[in-house]
Amino acid sequence: MPPPPTTPAADSYRMPAEWEEHSRTWMLWPFRPDVWRENARPAQAAFAAVAAAIARFEPVTVGALPALVESARRMLPAEVAVVALEYNDAWLRDSGPTFLVNRAGGLAGVDWLFNAWGGHYADFSADDALAGHILDAAGARRYRADTVMEGGALHTDGEGTLLVVAECLLHPSRNPHLSKAEIETHLQEWLNAQTVIWLPYGVANDETAGHVDNLACFVRPGVVALTWTDDESDPQYARSLAAERILLASRDAQGRRLEVHRIHQPGPLFMTDAEASTIVQREGSRPRRGGARLAASYINHYIANRAVVVPVFDDPHDAPALAQLTALYPQRAIVSVPGREILLGGGNVHCITQQQPKGGREEGRKGG
Ligand code: KQY
């Protein structure tokens, strides 16, 4: 007889905050010519720079297609582990598991249903199977959820509060049979979240339909960074303003009011015709066009052990954003990496990384 179905919340697992100690970071190696320009060579260099930046602070494992293991090995620093994996694209934040911990030191993870951001790409079967393989490799207990979700659609403070975006989670391409209240119940069951803060809109022209990891993130409990623009005519302005109003009116799961820090977005940035022309347009894949607004944001950074890895864009807003993040993460090194190549694929540093937390023992729960 199979064991009765259970949920992480029933088993006392919780989703830890990204700043809690990691045992490693997982990434994938990009390859798709219909997503990454010039046959993914510039993206591979950008991913290698992210892996190298993180590897200064914690172990990194990069999954590569079996045929690409050798070339990935040559482009990555020796301290980065390379393993063969099957996958459709390299957004491990979304296709990977959402790791969970418990107070007894247990490690588990939610293996969400994955449908390529609402079916933007025809084949997503390998991506959907990926989380299970990573949980096996990590020796973590697997909870297969019956909910379509992507890791980039979730941010937590590790103390019971979740940030999500309504236009993404309620998009008809995700879980059309579920109401907002039912999705919230699923988040409570799968992640042990007690309070879900719903922001209305994500970043303008984000192909994920508004992942929160491009819009806003906790930097520590009670403190949120929010992408911003001072230009009231920019489509991002009303989106960020609406998010700020909700955040300032909310209380987290511990009853705290939230402090919100505006981080001015880069640009606006656009894909050039030359860049678009080197991406293979393929039926069943989201088309790429010159002139398209890119969903650029410094919020799409990654908190590693003792460091924060931040995309930069050779943009006048880079320096102020880095200065603000330095102040917001006083106990961590702020390491910038080139973000444009990853942005051209539709995301950034946070979207291509997935932290595996240390088990849930108290000593692994340091913040800052
Ligand atoms: O931003 C992300 N989390 C992923 C973006 C997916 C883009 C697919 N081309």
Short mmCIF file of C-alpha atoms and ligand atoms in Angstrom, two decimals:
data_model
loop_
_atom_site.label_atom_id
_atom_site.label_comp_id
_atom_site.label_asym_id
_atom_site.label_seq_id
_atom_site.Cartn_x
_atom_site.Cartn_y
_atom_site.Cartn_z
CA MET A 1 0.00 0.00 0.00
CA PRO A 2 1.43 3.43 -0.88
CA PRO A 3 1.66 5.83 2.07
CA PRO A 4 -1.27 8.24 2.37
CA PRO A 5 -0.68 11.56 0.55
CA THR A 6 0.72 14.23 2.77
CA THR A 7 1.98 17.80 2.38
CA PRO A 8 5.10 19.63 3.54
CA ALA A 9 3.06 21.74 5.96
CA ALA A 10 1.52 18.64 7.52
CA ASP A 11 5.06 17.26 7.89
CA SER A 12 6.41 20.52 9.40
CA TYR A 13 8.65 21.51 6.50
CA ARG A 14 8.97 25.18 5.56
CA MET A 15 10.52 27.13 2.69
CA PRO A 16 13.66 28.84 4.01
CA ALA A 17 14.67 32.34 2.96
CA GLU A 18 17.35 32.63 0.30
CA TRP A 19 19.73 34.23 2.80
CA GLU A 20 19.72 31.15 5.04
CA GLU A 21 22.88 29.06 4.67
CA HIS A 22 23.14 27.03 1.44
CA SER A 23 24.95 23.76 0.94
CA ARG A 24 25.17 24.48 -2.79
CA THR A 25 23.81 26.31 -5.81
CA TRP A 26 22.43 24.42 -8.79
CA MET A 27 22.48 25.81 -12.34
CA LEU A 28 22.02 24.51 -15.90
CA TRP A 29 24.02 25.09 -19.06
CA PRO A 30 22.19 27.08 -21.79
CA PHE A 31 22.08 25.74 -25.33
CA ARG A 32 18.82 26.57 -27.17
CA PRO A 33 19.40 28.54 -30.39
CA ASP A 34 15.74 29.63 -30.35
CA VAL A 35 16.22 31.33 -26.97
CA TRP A 36 19.90 32.28 -26.80
CA ARG A 37 21.55 34.24 -29.58
CA GLU A 38 24.52 32.98 -31.57
CA ASN A 39 23.86 29.38 -30.63
CA ALA A 40 24.08 30.26 -26.94
CA ARG A 41 27.83 30.93 -26.93
CA PRO A 42 27.57 34.42 -25.36
CA ALA A 43 24.99 33.11 -22.87
CA GLN A 44 27.32 30.26 -21.92
CA ALA A 45 30.04 32.80 -21.13
CA ALA A 46 27.54 34.79 -19.03
CA PHE A 47 26.37 31.69 -17.15
CA ALA A 48 30.00 30.71 -16.55
CA ALA A 49 30.63 34.14 -15.02
CA VAL A 50 27.65 33.69 -12.69
CA ALA A 51 28.81 30.21 -11.69
CA ALA A 52 32.34 31.48 -11.07
CA ALA A 53 31.05 34.39 -8.97
CA ILE A 54 28.94 32.10 -6.77
CA ALA A 55 31.66 29.46 -6.53
CA ARG A 56 33.84 31.94 -4.63
CA PHE A 57 31.35 31.59 -1.78
CA GLU A 58 29.69 28.16 -1.94
CA PRO A 59 29.76 24.93 -3.98
CA VAL A 60 28.13 25.12 -7.41
CA THR A 61 26.85 22.26 -9.55
CA VAL A 62 25.99 22.93 -13.20
CA GLY A 63 23.84 20.43 -15.07
CA ALA A 64 24.64 20.11 -18.79
CA LEU A 65 23.11 18.00 -21.54
CA PRO A 66 25.21 14.83 -21.90
CA ALA A 67 26.56 16.10 -25.25
CA LEU A 68 27.59 19.42 -23.67
CA VAL A 69 29.24 18.20 -20.48
CA GLU A 70 32.75 18.42 -21.95
CA SER A 71 32.37 21.90 -23.41
CA ALA A 72 30.71 23.17 -20.24
CA ARG A 73 33.58 21.67 -18.25
CA ARG A 74 36.08 23.61 -20.38
CA MET A 75 34.24 26.92 -19.90
CA LEU A 76 33.59 26.61 -16.17
CA PRO A 77 36.13 27.02 -13.36
CA ALA A 78 37.57 23.77 -12.00
CA GLU A 79 35.82 24.16 -8.64
CA VAL A 80 32.38 24.08 -10.32
CA ALA A 81 30.98 20.54 -10.59
CA VAL A 82 29.43 19.57 -13.92
CA VAL A 83 26.86 16.75 -14.12
CA ALA A 84 24.86 15.34 -17.02
CA LEU A 85 21.15 16.17 -16.91
CA GLU A 86 18.28 16.29 -19.38
CA TYR A 87 16.35 19.55 -19.61
CA ASN A 88 14.64 21.81 -22.13
CA ASP A 89 16.11 25.17 -21.11
CA ALA A 90 18.35 26.57 -18.44
CA TRP A 91 15.98 28.37 -16.03
CA LEU A 92 16.54 26.23 -12.97
CA ARG A 93 14.80 28.69 -10.67
CA ASP A 94 11.61 27.70 -12.43
CA SER A 95 12.05 24.07 -13.44
CA GLY A 96 13.99 23.07 -10.32
CA PRO A 97 12.57 22.12 -6.94
CA THR A 98 11.63 24.58 -4.23
CA PHE A 99 13.71 23.24 -1.36
CA LEU A 100 12.26 22.93 2.13
CA VAL A 101 13.77 22.30 5.55
CA ASN A 102 12.52 21.18 8.94
CA ARG A 103 13.76 21.66 12.47
CA ALA A 104 15.15 18.14 12.63
CA GLY A 105 17.65 18.86 9.86
CA GLY A 106 15.50 17.29 7.15
CA LEU A 107 15.70 18.41 3.54
CA ALA A 108 12.76 18.12 1.15
CA GLY A 109 11.50 19.89 -1.93
CA VAL A 110 8.39 20.65 -3.88
CA ASP A 111 8.37 19.30 -7.42
CA TRP A 112 5.84 21.61 -9.08
CA LEU A 113 4.02 20.95 -12.31
CA PHE A 114 5.95 22.93 -14.93
CA ASN A 115 4.35 24.04 -18.21
CA ALA A 116 6.93 26.43 -19.72
CA TRP A 117 5.43 29.62 -18.34
CA GLY A 118 1.99 28.79 -19.63
CA GLY A 119 3.08 26.97 -22.78
CA HIS A 120 5.48 29.46 -24.39
CA TYR A 121 7.55 26.50 -25.60
CA ALA A 122 6.11 23.35 -27.14
CA ASP A 123 8.19 20.76 -25.29
CA PHE A 124 8.73 21.07 -21.56
CA SER A 125 8.66 17.42 -20.52
CA ALA A 126 12.34 17.23 -19.53
CA ASP A 127 12.04 20.45 -17.53
CA ASP A 128 8.99 19.07 -15.76
CA ALA A 129 10.93 15.95 -14.78
CA LEU A 130 14.04 17.85 -13.66
CA ALA A 131 13.07 18.74 -10.09
CA GLY A 132 12.62 15.09 -9.20
CA HIS A 133 16.14 14.27 -10.45
CA ILE A 134 17.68 17.13 -8.50
CA LEU A 135 15.85 16.17 -5.32
CA ASP A 136 17.12 12.62 -5.74
CA ALA A 137 20.67 13.87 -6.26
CA ALA A 138 20.37 16.10 -3.19
CA GLY A 139 19.01 13.21 -1.10
CA ALA A 140 15.89 15.26 -0.38
CA ARG A 141 12.36 14.04 0.16
CA ARG A 142 10.18 14.82 -2.86
CA TYR A 143 6.68 16.25 -2.71
CA ARG A 144 5.08 16.19 -6.17
CA ALA A 145 2.62 19.08 -6.21
CA ASP A 146 -0.56 19.14 -8.26
CA THR A 147 -0.09 22.86 -8.91
CA VAL A 148 1.57 24.61 -11.87
CA MET A 149 4.19 26.90 -10.39
CA GLU A 150 7.66 28.29 -11.07
CA GLY A 151 10.25 29.09 -8.42
CA GLY A 152 10.64 32.61 -9.82
CA ALA A 153 7.02 33.26 -8.90
CA LEU A 154 7.80 32.94 -5.17
CA HIS A 155 9.84 34.87 -2.62
CA THR A 156 9.78 34.16 1.09
CA ASP A 157 11.17 35.73 4.26
CA GLY A 158 11.59 32.23 5.73
CA GLU A 159 9.28 33.23 8.56
CA GLY A 160 5.97 32.35 6.95
CA THR A 161 5.49 35.22 4.49
CA LEU A 162 5.34 34.80 0.72
CA LEU A 163 5.45 37.50 -1.95
CA VAL A 164 3.65 36.59 -5.18
CA VAL A 165 2.22 38.42 -8.20
CA ALA A 166 -1.46 38.05 -9.03
CA GLU A 167 -1.15 38.56 -12.79
CA CYS A 168 1.25 35.59 -12.88
CA LEU A 169 -0.32 33.14 -10.42
CA LEU A 170 -3.85 33.88 -11.62
CA HIS A 171 -2.92 33.83 -15.30
CA PRO A 172 -5.28 31.47 -17.17
CA SER A 173 -2.27 29.57 -18.54
CA ARG A 174 -1.25 28.34 -15.08
CA ASN A 175 -4.03 26.93 -12.83
CA PRO A 176 -7.28 28.11 -14.42
CA HIS A 177 -9.35 25.70 -12.31
CA LEU A 178 -8.17 27.30 -9.07
CA SER A 179 -9.45 30.48 -7.45
CA LYS A 180 -7.12 32.94 -5.73
CA ALA A 181 -8.17 31.52 -2.35
CA GLU A 182 -7.50 27.98 -3.53
CA ILE A 183 -4.04 28.91 -4.82
CA GLU A 184 -3.31 30.48 -1.47
CA THR A 185 -4.35 27.25 0.24
CA HIS A 186 -1.98 25.33 -2.06
CA LEU A 187 0.86 27.70 -1.13
CA GLN A 188 0.10 27.16 2.53
CA GLU A 189 0.14 23.40 2.11
CA TRP A 190 3.18 23.10 -0.15
CA LEU A 191 5.38 25.81 1.38
CA ASN A 192 3.96 26.23 4.88
CA ALA A 193 3.30 29.92 4.18
CA GLN A 194 1.02 31.59 6.67
CA THR A 195 0.71 34.98 4.95
CA VAL A 196 0.66 35.51 1.19
CA ILE A 197 1.15 39.09 -0.02
CA TRP A 198 -0.34 39.47 -3.48
CA LEU A 199 1.23 42.19 -5.63
CA PRO A 200 -0.95 42.99 -8.63
CA TYR A 201 1.54 43.22 -11.51
CA GLY A 202 5.05 42.12 -12.35
CA VAL A 203 7.65 43.81 -14.54
CA ALA A 204 6.39 45.20 -17.85
CA ASN A 205 6.82 42.82 -20.77
CA ASP A 206 8.13 39.98 -18.61
CA GLU A 207 7.49 36.79 -20.55
CA THR A 208 6.76 34.90 -17.33
CA ALA A 209 3.55 36.97 -16.95
CA GLY A 210 5.05 38.68 -13.93
CA HIS A 211 7.42 36.64 -11.78
CA VAL A 212 7.93 38.29 -8.43
CA ASP A 213 11.68 37.61 -8.59
CA ASN A 214 12.03 40.36 -11.18
CA LEU A 215 9.81 42.81 -9.27
CA ALA A 216 10.42 42.58 -5.53
CA CYS A 217 12.32 40.50 -3.00
CA PHE A 218 12.88 40.28 0.72
CA VAL A 219 16.41 41.31 1.69
CA ARG A 220 15.72 40.27 5.29
CA PRO A 221 12.56 39.81 7.34
CA GLY A 222 10.48 42.98 7.21
CA VAL A 223 12.54 44.60 4.43
CA VAL A 224 11.68 44.45 0.71
CA ALA A 225 13.54 45.77 -2.35
CA LEU A 226 11.28 46.83 -5.23
CA THR A 227 12.17 47.64 -8.82
CA TRP A 228 11.26 51.22 -9.56
CA THR A 229 11.21 53.95 -12.17
CA ASP A 230 10.80 57.68 -11.62
CA ASP A 231 9.43 58.04 -15.16
CA GLU A 232 5.67 58.23 -14.80
CA SER A 233 5.22 57.60 -18.52
CA ASP A 234 7.08 54.28 -18.32
CA PRO A 235 4.73 51.26 -18.23
CA GLN A 236 6.64 50.06 -15.18
CA TYR A 237 5.69 53.10 -13.13
CA ALA A 238 2.07 52.16 -12.36
CA ARG A 239 3.11 48.55 -11.79
CA SER A 240 5.76 49.40 -9.23
CA LEU A 241 3.59 52.02 -7.57
CA ALA A 242 0.75 49.51 -7.15
CA ALA A 243 3.18 47.01 -5.61
CA GLU A 244 4.61 49.61 -3.26
CA ARG A 245 1.15 50.61 -2.01
CA ILE A 246 0.27 47.00 -1.22
CA LEU A 247 3.59 46.31 0.45
CA LEU A 248 3.30 49.39 2.67
CA ALA A 249 -0.23 48.43 3.67
CA SER A 250 0.68 44.80 4.44
CA ARG A 251 1.84 43.00 7.53
CA ASP A 252 4.02 39.93 7.32
CA ALA A 253 3.34 36.59 8.99
CA GLN A 254 4.98 37.84 12.17
CA GLY A 255 2.77 40.95 12.23
CA ARG A 256 5.52 43.37 11.13
CA ARG A 257 4.99 46.27 8.78
CA LEU A 258 7.30 46.21 5.76
CA GLU A 259 10.07 48.66 4.90
CA VAL A 260 10.29 49.12 1.11
CA HIS A 261 13.39 50.24 -0.80
CA ARG A 262 13.01 51.45 -4.37
CA ILE A 263 15.79 50.28 -6.70
CA HIS A 264 15.63 52.22 -9.95
CA GLN A 265 15.47 49.93 -12.98
CA PRO A 266 18.13 50.04 -15.71
CA GLY A 267 17.35 51.52 -19.09
CA PRO A 268 14.65 51.07 -20.32
CA LEU A 269 16.47 48.44 -22.35
CA PHE A 270 15.41 46.91 -25.68
CA MET A 271 16.51 43.98 -27.82
CA THR A 272 18.37 45.20 -30.90
CA ASP A 273 17.62 43.98 -34.41
CA ALA A 274 21.14 42.57 -34.59
CA GLU A 275 20.62 40.55 -31.41
CA ALA A 276 17.21 39.27 -32.53
CA SER A 277 18.61 38.27 -35.92
CA THR A 278 20.97 35.76 -34.32
CA ILE A 279 18.21 33.96 -32.41
CA VAL A 280 16.67 31.11 -34.41
CA GLN A 281 12.91 31.66 -34.78
CA ARG A 282 11.25 28.30 -34.37
CA GLU A 283 7.62 27.20 -34.39
CA GLY A 284 6.57 26.26 -30.89
CA SER A 285 8.96 28.79 -29.33
CA ARG A 286 8.27 32.32 -28.25
CA PRO A 287 9.34 34.66 -31.07
CA ARG A 288 12.13 37.18 -30.46
CA ARG A 289 11.91 40.62 -32.08
CA GLY A 290 14.25 43.57 -32.38
CA GLY A 291 12.85 46.59 -30.54
CA ALA A 292 11.12 44.48 -27.86
CA ARG A 293 11.32 45.96 -24.37
CA LEU A 294 13.45 43.80 -22.08
CA ALA A 295 12.25 43.10 -18.55
CA ALA A 296 15.45 44.38 -16.95
CA SER A 297 15.69 44.62 -13.16
CA TYR A 298 18.36 44.60 -10.46
CA ILE A 299 15.92 42.72 -8.22
CA ASN A 300 16.76 39.60 -10.23
CA HIS A 301 19.87 39.05 -8.07
CA TYR A 302 20.90 35.96 -6.13
CA ILE A 303 21.76 35.77 -2.44
CA ALA A 304 24.61 33.28 -1.97
CA ASN A 305 26.43 32.51 1.28
CA ARG A 306 28.18 35.78 2.28
CA ALA A 307 27.55 37.35 -1.13
CA VAL A 308 24.92 38.76 -3.46
CA VAL A 309 25.38 38.28 -7.21
CA VAL A 310 23.81 41.17 -9.12
CA PRO A 311 23.32 41.61 -12.88
CA VAL A 312 24.58 44.87 -14.35
CA PHE A 313 23.92 46.30 -17.79
CA ASP A 314 26.60 48.90 -18.52
CA ASP A 315 23.91 51.41 -17.59
CA PRO A 316 23.97 54.65 -15.56
CA HIS A 317 21.64 53.03 -13.01
CA ASP A 318 24.13 50.24 -12.25
CA ALA A 319 26.24 52.19 -9.77
CA PRO A 320 23.36 53.55 -7.65
CA ALA A 321 21.71 50.11 -7.60
CA LEU A 322 24.94 48.47 -6.45
CA ALA A 323 25.39 51.12 -3.75
CA GLN A 324 21.85 50.54 -2.48
CA LEU A 325 22.28 46.78 -2.46
CA THR A 326 25.58 47.17 -0.60
CA ALA A 327 23.70 49.07 2.11
CA LEU A 328 20.81 46.59 2.14
CA TYR A 329 23.07 43.55 2.52
CA PRO A 330 25.73 44.87 4.91
CA GLN A 331 27.16 41.46 5.77
CA ARG A 332 27.60 40.27 2.20
CA ALA A 333 29.95 41.03 -0.67
CA ILE A 334 28.11 42.54 -3.63
CA VAL A 335 29.45 40.92 -6.80
CA SER A 336 28.29 42.27 -10.15
CA VAL A 337 28.12 40.15 -13.29
CA PRO A 338 27.18 41.06 -16.88
CA GLY A 339 23.40 40.68 -17.15
CA ARG A 340 22.50 41.52 -20.73
CA GLU A 341 23.00 38.09 -22.33
CA ILE A 342 20.83 36.41 -19.68
CA LEU A 343 18.26 39.17 -20.03
CA LEU A 344 18.03 38.55 -23.79
CA GLY A 345 16.88 35.00 -22.97
CA GLY A 346 14.09 36.38 -20.80
CA GLY A 347 15.37 36.43 -17.23
CA ASN A 348 18.43 37.05 -15.12
CA VAL A 349 20.74 35.78 -12.38
CA HIS A 350 17.98 34.75 -9.98
CA CYS A 351 16.14 32.87 -12.72
CA ILE A 352 19.14 30.68 -13.57
CA THR A 353 20.12 29.70 -10.02
CA GLN A 354 18.54 27.50 -7.38
CA GLN A 355 19.82 27.27 -3.82
CA GLN A 356 19.93 24.00 -1.94
CA PRO A 357 19.69 25.01 1.71
CA LYS A 358 21.55 23.32 4.50
CA GLY A 359 19.21 21.08 6.50
CA GLY A 360 16.80 22.88 8.80
CA ARG A 361 18.83 22.81 12.01
CA GLU A 362 18.88 26.09 13.91
CA GLU A 363 22.56 26.74 13.18
CA GLY A 364 21.77 26.92 9.46
CA ARG A 365 19.22 29.72 9.87
CA LYS A 366 21.38 32.83 10.11
CA GLY A 367 20.08 35.84 8.19
CA GLY A 368 21.60 39.19 7.17
O1 KQY B 1 12.58 34.79 -15.66
C1 KQY B 1 12.52 33.62 -15.53
N1 KQY B 1 12.37 33.08 -14.36
C2 KQY B 1 12.55 32.70 -16.65
C3 KQY B 1 12.31 33.36 -17.90
C4 KQY B 1 12.00 32.35 -18.91
C5 KQY B 1 12.28 32.80 -20.22
C6 KQY B 1 12.16 31.72 -21.22
N2 KQY B 1 12.67 32.14 -22.46
#
